[in-house]
Amino acid sequence: MNTRNNIRILLTDDDEDDREFFAEALADLQLENPIEFCKNGVELLDRLNTNSPIPDIIFLDLNMPILSGFETLQQIREDAKFKDIPVIAIYSTSATEDGVKNTFGLGANAYVVKPIAFSDLKKLLKKVIETDWKEKLENVRIESFIISV
């Protein structure tokens, strides 16, 4: 399995330390993937509705002020332009049954529990980037919805 480069990654997370942790993990993997950051759901939705290139993968924090990850995910999936963007519900502190079911029902493509260890975050990012999301978009099943390292 080869790491795919040049995949545009967009992380939406209100915690600056988490955004830096994410960027450092990608840099440490020596991936050439362009990455952008949004601080909240409103900023993400504004970004998606500009003329900027559409991201290939969105990592979405579920616990954010202003507009939660759940609300943001719902709005993304309501817009036909964005239906094919893989959205990874990430940066939750636990995989609660309700959280998993809610994000699955709202159209997320995967659910990831926030890794604490830097090495785990790197493994997780590598796994997500190497996934063939076109195939997974067509065959999303709750049994394989949670991605772990």
mmCIF file with all atom_site columns, C-alpha atoms in Angstrom:
data_model
loop_
_atom_site.group_PDB
_atom_site.id
_atom_site.type_symbol
_atom_site.label_atom_id
_atom_site.label_alt_id
_atom_site.label_comp_id
_atom_site.label_asym_id
_atom_site.label_entity_id
_atom_site.label_seq_id
_atom_site.pdbx_PDB_ins_code
_atom_site.Cartn_x
_atom_site.Cartn_y
_atom_site.Cartn_z
_atom_site.occupancy
_atom_site.B_iso_or_equiv
_atom_site.pdbx_formal_charge
_atom_site.auth_seq_id
_atom_site.auth_comp_id
_atom_site.auth_asym_id
_atom_site.auth_atom_id
_atom_site.pdbx_PDB_model_num
ATOM 1   C CA . MET A 1 1   ? 0.000   0.000  0.000  1.00 0.00 ? 1   MET A CA 1
ATOM 2   C CA . ASN A 1 2   ? 1.512   3.308  -1.075 1.00 0.00 ? 2   ASN A CA 1
ATOM 3   C CA . THR A 1 3   ? 1.040   6.604  0.691  1.00 0.00 ? 3   THR A CA 1
ATOM 4   C CA . ARG A 1 4   ? -0.866  8.932  -1.581 1.00 0.00 ? 4   ARG A CA 1
ATOM 5   C CA . ASN A 1 5   ? 0.617   12.398 -1.926 1.00 0.00 ? 5   ASN A CA 1
ATOM 6   C CA . ASN A 1 6   ? -1.046  15.566 -3.133 1.00 0.00 ? 6   ASN A CA 1
ATOM 7   C CA . ILE A 1 7   ? -4.295  14.830 -1.320 1.00 0.00 ? 7   ILE A CA 1
ATOM 8   C CA . ARG A 1 8   ? -5.663  18.100 0.034  1.00 0.00 ? 8   ARG A CA 1
ATOM 9   C CA . ILE A 1 9   ? -6.328  17.721 3.747  1.00 0.00 ? 9   ILE A CA 1
ATOM 10  C CA . LEU A 1 10  ? -8.458  20.103 5.778  1.00 0.00 ? 10  LEU A CA 1
ATOM 11  C CA . LEU A 1 11  ? -8.554  19.841 9.566  1.00 0.00 ? 11  LEU A CA 1
ATOM 12  C CA . THR A 1 12  ? -11.228 21.721 11.478 1.00 0.00 ? 12  THR A CA 1
ATOM 13  C CA . ASP A 1 13  ? -10.420 21.935 15.171 1.00 0.00 ? 13  ASP A CA 1
ATOM 14  C CA . ASP A 1 14  ? -10.846 24.784 17.638 1.00 0.00 ? 14  ASP A CA 1
ATOM 15  C CA . ASP A 1 15  ? -7.758  23.749 19.653 1.00 0.00 ? 15  ASP A CA 1
ATOM 16  C CA . GLU A 1 16  ? -4.564  25.329 18.329 1.00 0.00 ? 16  GLU A CA 1
ATOM 17  C CA . ASP A 1 17  ? -2.364  22.733 20.066 1.00 0.00 ? 17  ASP A CA 1
ATOM 18  C CA . ASP A 1 18  ? -4.273  19.924 18.349 1.00 0.00 ? 18  ASP A CA 1
ATOM 19  C CA . ARG A 1 19  ? -3.870  21.622 14.964 1.00 0.00 ? 19  ARG A CA 1
ATOM 20  C CA . GLU A 1 20  ? -0.114  21.941 15.542 1.00 0.00 ? 20  GLU A CA 1
ATOM 21  C CA . PHE A 1 21  ? 0.113   18.299 16.731 1.00 0.00 ? 21  PHE A CA 1
ATOM 22  C CA . PHE A 1 22  ? -1.665  17.211 13.532 1.00 0.00 ? 22  PHE A CA 1
ATOM 23  C CA . ALA A 1 23  ? 0.622   19.316 11.286 1.00 0.00 ? 23  ALA A CA 1
ATOM 24  C CA . GLU A 1 24  ? 3.748   18.015 13.048 1.00 0.00 ? 24  GLU A CA 1
ATOM 25  C CA . ALA A 1 25  ? 2.599   14.410 12.584 1.00 0.00 ? 25  ALA A CA 1
ATOM 26  C CA . LEU A 1 26  ? 2.077   14.955 8.851  1.00 0.00 ? 26  LEU A CA 1
ATOM 27  C CA . ALA A 1 27  ? 5.466   16.664 8.566  1.00 0.00 ? 27  ALA A CA 1
ATOM 28  C CA . ASP A 1 28  ? 7.142   13.833 10.481 1.00 0.00 ? 28  ASP A CA 1
ATOM 29  C CA . LEU A 1 29  ? 5.647   11.330 8.020  1.00 0.00 ? 29  LEU A CA 1
ATOM 30  C CA . GLN A 1 30  ? 7.297   13.368 5.261  1.00 0.00 ? 30  GLN A CA 1
ATOM 31  C CA . LEU A 1 31  ? 4.088   13.500 3.289  1.00 0.00 ? 31  LEU A CA 1
ATOM 32  C CA . GLU A 1 32  ? 3.658   16.124 0.648  1.00 0.00 ? 32  GLU A CA 1
ATOM 33  C CA . ASN A 1 33  ? -0.029  16.535 1.265  1.00 0.00 ? 33  ASN A CA 1
ATOM 34  C CA . PRO A 1 34  ? -1.237  20.128 1.280  1.00 0.00 ? 34  PRO A CA 1
ATOM 35  C CA . ILE A 1 35  ? -2.992  20.875 4.578  1.00 0.00 ? 35  ILE A CA 1
ATOM 36  C CA . GLU A 1 36  ? -5.302  23.683 5.609  1.00 0.00 ? 36  GLU A CA 1
ATOM 37  C CA . PHE A 1 37  ? -6.843  24.460 8.969  1.00 0.00 ? 37  PHE A CA 1
ATOM 38  C CA . CYS A 1 38  ? -10.155 25.922 10.057 1.00 0.00 ? 38  CYS A CA 1
ATOM 39  C CA . LYS A 1 39  ? -10.867 26.881 13.661 1.00 0.00 ? 39  LYS A CA 1
ATOM 40  C CA . ASN A 1 40  ? -14.589 26.077 13.706 1.00 0.00 ? 40  ASN A CA 1
ATOM 41  C CA . GLY A 1 41  ? -17.489 24.803 11.649 1.00 0.00 ? 41  GLY A CA 1
ATOM 42  C CA . VAL A 1 42  ? -18.550 28.241 10.409 1.00 0.00 ? 42  VAL A CA 1
ATOM 43  C CA . GLU A 1 43  ? -15.035 28.876 9.104  1.00 0.00 ? 43  GLU A CA 1
ATOM 44  C CA . LEU A 1 44  ? -15.034 25.449 7.399  1.00 0.00 ? 44  LEU A CA 1
ATOM 45  C CA . LEU A 1 45  ? -18.378 26.028 5.679  1.00 0.00 ? 45  LEU A CA 1
ATOM 46  C CA . ASP A 1 46  ? -17.244 29.497 4.563  1.00 0.00 ? 46  ASP A CA 1
ATOM 47  C CA . ARG A 1 47  ? -14.014 27.953 3.224  1.00 0.00 ? 47  ARG A CA 1
ATOM 48  C CA . LEU A 1 48  ? -15.897 25.245 1.302  1.00 0.00 ? 48  LEU A CA 1
ATOM 49  C CA . ASN A 1 49  ? -18.094 27.871 -0.345 1.00 0.00 ? 49  ASN A CA 1
ATOM 50  C CA . THR A 1 50  ? -15.192 29.870 -1.772 1.00 0.00 ? 50  THR A CA 1
ATOM 51  C CA . ASN A 1 51  ? -13.429 29.328 -5.078 1.00 0.00 ? 51  ASN A CA 1
ATOM 52  C CA . SER A 1 52  ? -10.587 27.529 -3.282 1.00 0.00 ? 52  SER A CA 1
ATOM 53  C CA . PRO A 1 53  ? -9.951  23.923 -4.327 1.00 0.00 ? 53  PRO A CA 1
ATOM 54  C CA . ILE A 1 54  ? -12.226 21.436 -2.554 1.00 0.00 ? 54  ILE A CA 1
ATOM 55  C CA . PRO A 1 55  ? -10.318 19.290 -0.041 1.00 0.00 ? 55  PRO A CA 1
ATOM 56  C CA . ASP A 1 56  ? -9.927  15.565 -0.660 1.00 0.00 ? 56  ASP A CA 1
ATOM 57  C CA . ILE A 1 57  ? -10.353 14.696 3.029  1.00 0.00 ? 57  ILE A CA 1
ATOM 58  C CA . ILE A 1 58  ? -11.869 16.668 5.907  1.00 0.00 ? 58  ILE A CA 1
ATOM 59  C CA . PHE A 1 59  ? -10.945 15.832 9.502  1.00 0.00 ? 59  PHE A CA 1
ATOM 60  C CA . LEU A 1 60  ? -13.657 17.265 11.716 1.00 0.00 ? 60  LEU A CA 1
ATOM 61  C CA . ASP A 1 61  ? -13.541 17.827 15.466 1.00 0.00 ? 61  ASP A CA 1
ATOM 62  C CA . LEU A 1 62  ? -16.941 17.041 16.938 1.00 0.00 ? 62  LEU A CA 1
ATOM 63  C CA . ASN A 1 63  ? -16.676 19.201 20.062 1.00 0.00 ? 63  ASN A CA 1
ATOM 64  C CA . MET A 1 64  ? -16.377 22.799 18.882 1.00 0.00 ? 64  MET A CA 1
ATOM 65  C CA . PRO A 1 65  ? -18.006 26.065 19.918 1.00 0.00 ? 65  PRO A CA 1
ATOM 66  C CA . ILE A 1 66  ? -20.135 28.181 17.556 1.00 0.00 ? 66  ILE A CA 1
ATOM 67  C CA . LEU A 1 67  ? -21.130 25.237 15.320 1.00 0.00 ? 67  LEU A CA 1
ATOM 68  C CA . SER A 1 68  ? -20.483 21.701 16.544 1.00 0.00 ? 68  SER A CA 1
ATOM 69  C CA . GLY A 1 69  ? -18.909 19.051 14.364 1.00 0.00 ? 69  GLY A CA 1
ATOM 70  C CA . PHE A 1 70  ? -22.286 17.297 14.193 1.00 0.00 ? 70  PHE A CA 1
ATOM 71  C CA . GLU A 1 71  ? -24.013 20.459 12.930 1.00 0.00 ? 71  GLU A CA 1
ATOM 72  C CA . THR A 1 72  ? -21.172 21.152 10.517 1.00 0.00 ? 72  THR A CA 1
ATOM 73  C CA . LEU A 1 73  ? -21.274 17.598 9.159  1.00 0.00 ? 73  LEU A CA 1
ATOM 74  C CA . GLN A 1 74  ? -25.027 17.863 8.634  1.00 0.00 ? 74  GLN A CA 1
ATOM 75  C CA . GLN A 1 75  ? -24.621 21.086 6.634  1.00 0.00 ? 75  GLN A CA 1
ATOM 76  C CA . ILE A 1 76  ? -21.787 19.615 4.542  1.00 0.00 ? 76  ILE A CA 1
ATOM 77  C CA . ARG A 1 77  ? -23.897 16.579 3.640  1.00 0.00 ? 77  ARG A CA 1
ATOM 78  C CA . GLU A 1 78  ? -26.927 18.722 2.784  1.00 0.00 ? 78  GLU A CA 1
ATOM 79  C CA . ASP A 1 79  ? -24.936 20.386 -0.014 1.00 0.00 ? 79  ASP A CA 1
ATOM 80  C CA . ALA A 1 80  ? -24.678 18.191 -3.133 1.00 0.00 ? 80  ALA A CA 1
ATOM 81  C CA . LYS A 1 81  ? -21.324 19.803 -4.063 1.00 0.00 ? 81  LYS A CA 1
ATOM 82  C CA . PHE A 1 82  ? -19.689 18.217 -1.025 1.00 0.00 ? 82  PHE A CA 1
ATOM 83  C CA . LYS A 1 83  ? -21.353 14.791 -0.867 1.00 0.00 ? 83  LYS A CA 1
ATOM 84  C CA . ASP A 1 84  ? -18.260 12.986 -2.175 1.00 0.00 ? 84  ASP A CA 1
ATOM 85  C CA . ILE A 1 85  ? -15.726 14.520 0.223  1.00 0.00 ? 85  ILE A CA 1
ATOM 86  C CA . PRO A 1 86  ? -14.674 11.951 2.821  1.00 0.00 ? 86  PRO A CA 1
ATOM 87  C CA . VAL A 1 87  ? -15.328 13.385 6.274  1.00 0.00 ? 87  VAL A CA 1
ATOM 88  C CA . ILE A 1 88  ? -13.474 11.798 9.166  1.00 0.00 ? 88  ILE A CA 1
ATOM 89  C CA . ALA A 1 89  ? -15.105 12.546 12.517 1.00 0.00 ? 89  ALA A CA 1
ATOM 90  C CA . ILE A 1 90  ? -12.038 12.906 14.701 1.00 0.00 ? 90  ILE A CA 1
ATOM 91  C CA . TYR A 1 91  ? -10.679 14.430 17.822 1.00 0.00 ? 91  TYR A CA 1
ATOM 92  C CA . SER A 1 92  ? -13.387 13.112 20.064 1.00 0.00 ? 92  SER A CA 1
ATOM 93  C CA . THR A 1 93  ? -12.203 11.930 23.426 1.00 0.00 ? 93  THR A CA 1
ATOM 94  C CA . SER A 1 94  ? -14.073 8.625  23.194 1.00 0.00 ? 94  SER A CA 1
ATOM 95  C CA . ALA A 1 95  ? -16.059 6.437  20.831 1.00 0.00 ? 95  ALA A CA 1
ATOM 96  C CA . THR A 1 96  ? -19.429 6.654  22.524 1.00 0.00 ? 96  THR A CA 1
ATOM 97  C CA . GLU A 1 97  ? -22.184 4.606  20.937 1.00 0.00 ? 97  GLU A CA 1
ATOM 98  C CA . ASP A 1 98  ? -24.298 7.750  20.445 1.00 0.00 ? 98  ASP A CA 1
ATOM 99  C CA . GLY A 1 99  ? -21.412 9.690  18.922 1.00 0.00 ? 99  GLY A CA 1
ATOM 100 C CA . VAL A 1 100 ? -20.606 6.887  16.502 1.00 0.00 ? 100 VAL A CA 1
ATOM 101 C CA . LYS A 1 101 ? -24.257 6.369  15.511 1.00 0.00 ? 101 LYS A CA 1
ATOM 102 C CA . ASN A 1 102 ? -24.880 10.113 15.132 1.00 0.00 ? 102 ASN A CA 1
ATOM 103 C CA . THR A 1 103 ? -21.854 10.741 12.919 1.00 0.00 ? 103 THR A CA 1
ATOM 104 C CA . PHE A 1 104 ? -22.617 7.630  10.852 1.00 0.00 ? 104 PHE A CA 1
ATOM 105 C CA . GLY A 1 105 ? -26.231 8.743  10.432 1.00 0.00 ? 105 GLY A CA 1
ATOM 106 C CA . LEU A 1 106 ? -25.147 12.242 9.418  1.00 0.00 ? 106 LEU A CA 1
ATOM 107 C CA . GLY A 1 107 ? -22.914 10.847 6.686  1.00 0.00 ? 107 GLY A CA 1
ATOM 108 C CA . ALA A 1 108 ? -19.383 10.806 8.079  1.00 0.00 ? 108 ALA A CA 1
ATOM 109 C CA . ASN A 1 109 ? -17.132 8.253  6.421  1.00 0.00 ? 109 ASN A CA 1
ATOM 110 C CA . ALA A 1 110 ? -15.195 7.211  9.503  1.00 0.00 ? 110 ALA A CA 1
ATOM 111 C CA . TYR A 1 111 ? -14.923 7.869  13.210 1.00 0.00 ? 111 TYR A CA 1
ATOM 112 C CA . VAL A 1 112 ? -11.599 8.155  14.981 1.00 0.00 ? 112 VAL A CA 1
ATOM 113 C CA . VAL A 1 113 ? -10.891 8.512  18.686 1.00 0.00 ? 113 VAL A CA 1
ATOM 114 C CA . LYS A 1 114 ? -8.411  11.291 19.307 1.00 0.00 ? 114 LYS A CA 1
ATOM 115 C CA . PRO A 1 115 ? -4.941  9.746  19.641 1.00 0.00 ? 115 PRO A CA 1
ATOM 116 C CA . ILE A 1 116 ? -2.905  10.940 22.598 1.00 0.00 ? 116 ILE A CA 1
ATOM 117 C CA . ALA A 1 117 ? 0.455   9.523  21.529 1.00 0.00 ? 117 ALA A CA 1
ATOM 118 C CA . PHE A 1 118 ? 2.268   11.219 18.642 1.00 0.00 ? 118 PHE A CA 1
ATOM 119 C CA . SER A 1 119 ? 3.206   7.831  17.156 1.00 0.00 ? 119 SER A CA 1
ATOM 120 C CA . ASP A 1 120 ? -0.463  6.773  17.148 1.00 0.00 ? 120 ASP A CA 1
ATOM 121 C CA . LEU A 1 121 ? -1.498  9.974  15.388 1.00 0.00 ? 121 LEU A CA 1
ATOM 122 C CA . LYS A 1 122 ? 1.103   9.335  12.690 1.00 0.00 ? 122 LYS A CA 1
ATOM 123 C CA . LYS A 1 123 ? -0.153  5.758  12.204 1.00 0.00 ? 123 LYS A CA 1
ATOM 124 C CA . LEU A 1 124 ? -3.729  6.992  12.061 1.00 0.00 ? 124 LEU A CA 1
ATOM 125 C CA . LEU A 1 125 ? -2.971  9.697  9.492  1.00 0.00 ? 125 LEU A CA 1
ATOM 126 C CA . LYS A 1 126 ? -1.043  7.243  7.330  1.00 0.00 ? 126 LYS A CA 1
ATOM 127 C CA . LYS A 1 127 ? -3.947  4.772  7.474  1.00 0.00 ? 127 LYS A CA 1
ATOM 128 C CA . VAL A 1 128 ? -6.528  7.429  6.543  1.00 0.00 ? 128 VAL A CA 1
ATOM 129 C CA . ILE A 1 129 ? -4.437  8.831  3.703  1.00 0.00 ? 129 ILE A CA 1
ATOM 130 C CA . GLU A 1 130 ? -3.769  5.363  2.284  1.00 0.00 ? 130 GLU A CA 1
ATOM 131 C CA . THR A 1 131 ? -7.468  4.444  2.283  1.00 0.00 ? 131 THR A CA 1
ATOM 132 C CA . ASP A 1 132 ? -9.240  4.259  -1.066 1.00 0.00 ? 132 ASP A CA 1
ATOM 133 C CA . TRP A 1 133 ? -12.064 6.619  -0.128 1.00 0.00 ? 133 TRP A CA 1
ATOM 134 C CA . LYS A 1 134 ? -13.874 6.301  -3.463 1.00 0.00 ? 134 LYS A CA 1
ATOM 135 C CA . GLU A 1 135 ? -14.502 2.643  -2.692 1.00 0.00 ? 135 GLU A CA 1
ATOM 136 C CA . LYS A 1 136 ? -15.302 3.350  0.961  1.00 0.00 ? 136 LYS A CA 1
ATOM 137 C CA . LEU A 1 137 ? -17.764 6.118  0.023  1.00 0.00 ? 137 LEU A CA 1
ATOM 138 C CA . GLU A 1 138 ? -19.830 3.523  -1.800 1.00 0.00 ? 138 GLU A CA 1
ATOM 139 C CA . ASN A 1 139 ? -19.563 0.841  0.891  1.00 0.00 ? 139 ASN A CA 1
ATOM 140 C CA . VAL A 1 140 ? -19.754 2.608  4.250  1.00 0.00 ? 140 VAL A CA 1
ATOM 141 C CA . ARG A 1 141 ? -20.792 0.133  6.942  1.00 0.00 ? 141 ARG A CA 1
ATOM 142 C CA . ILE A 1 142 ? -21.100 0.819  10.646 1.00 0.00 ? 142 ILE A CA 1
ATOM 143 C CA . GLU A 1 143 ? -19.083 -2.339 11.403 1.00 0.00 ? 143 GLU A CA 1
ATOM 144 C CA . SER A 1 144 ? -15.964 -0.803 9.814  1.00 0.00 ? 144 SER A CA 1
ATOM 145 C CA . PHE A 1 145 ? -16.763 2.819  10.642 1.00 0.00 ? 145 PHE A CA 1
ATOM 146 C CA . ILE A 1 146 ? -14.330 3.266  13.553 1.00 0.00 ? 146 ILE A CA 1
ATOM 147 C CA . ILE A 1 147 ? -10.711 3.555  12.474 1.00 0.00 ? 147 ILE A CA 1
ATOM 148 C CA . SER A 1 148 ? -8.136  2.702  15.106 1.00 0.00 ? 148 SER A CA 1
ATOM 149 C CA . VAL A 1 149 ? -4.408  2.128  15.296 1.00 0.00 ? 149 VAL A CA 1
#
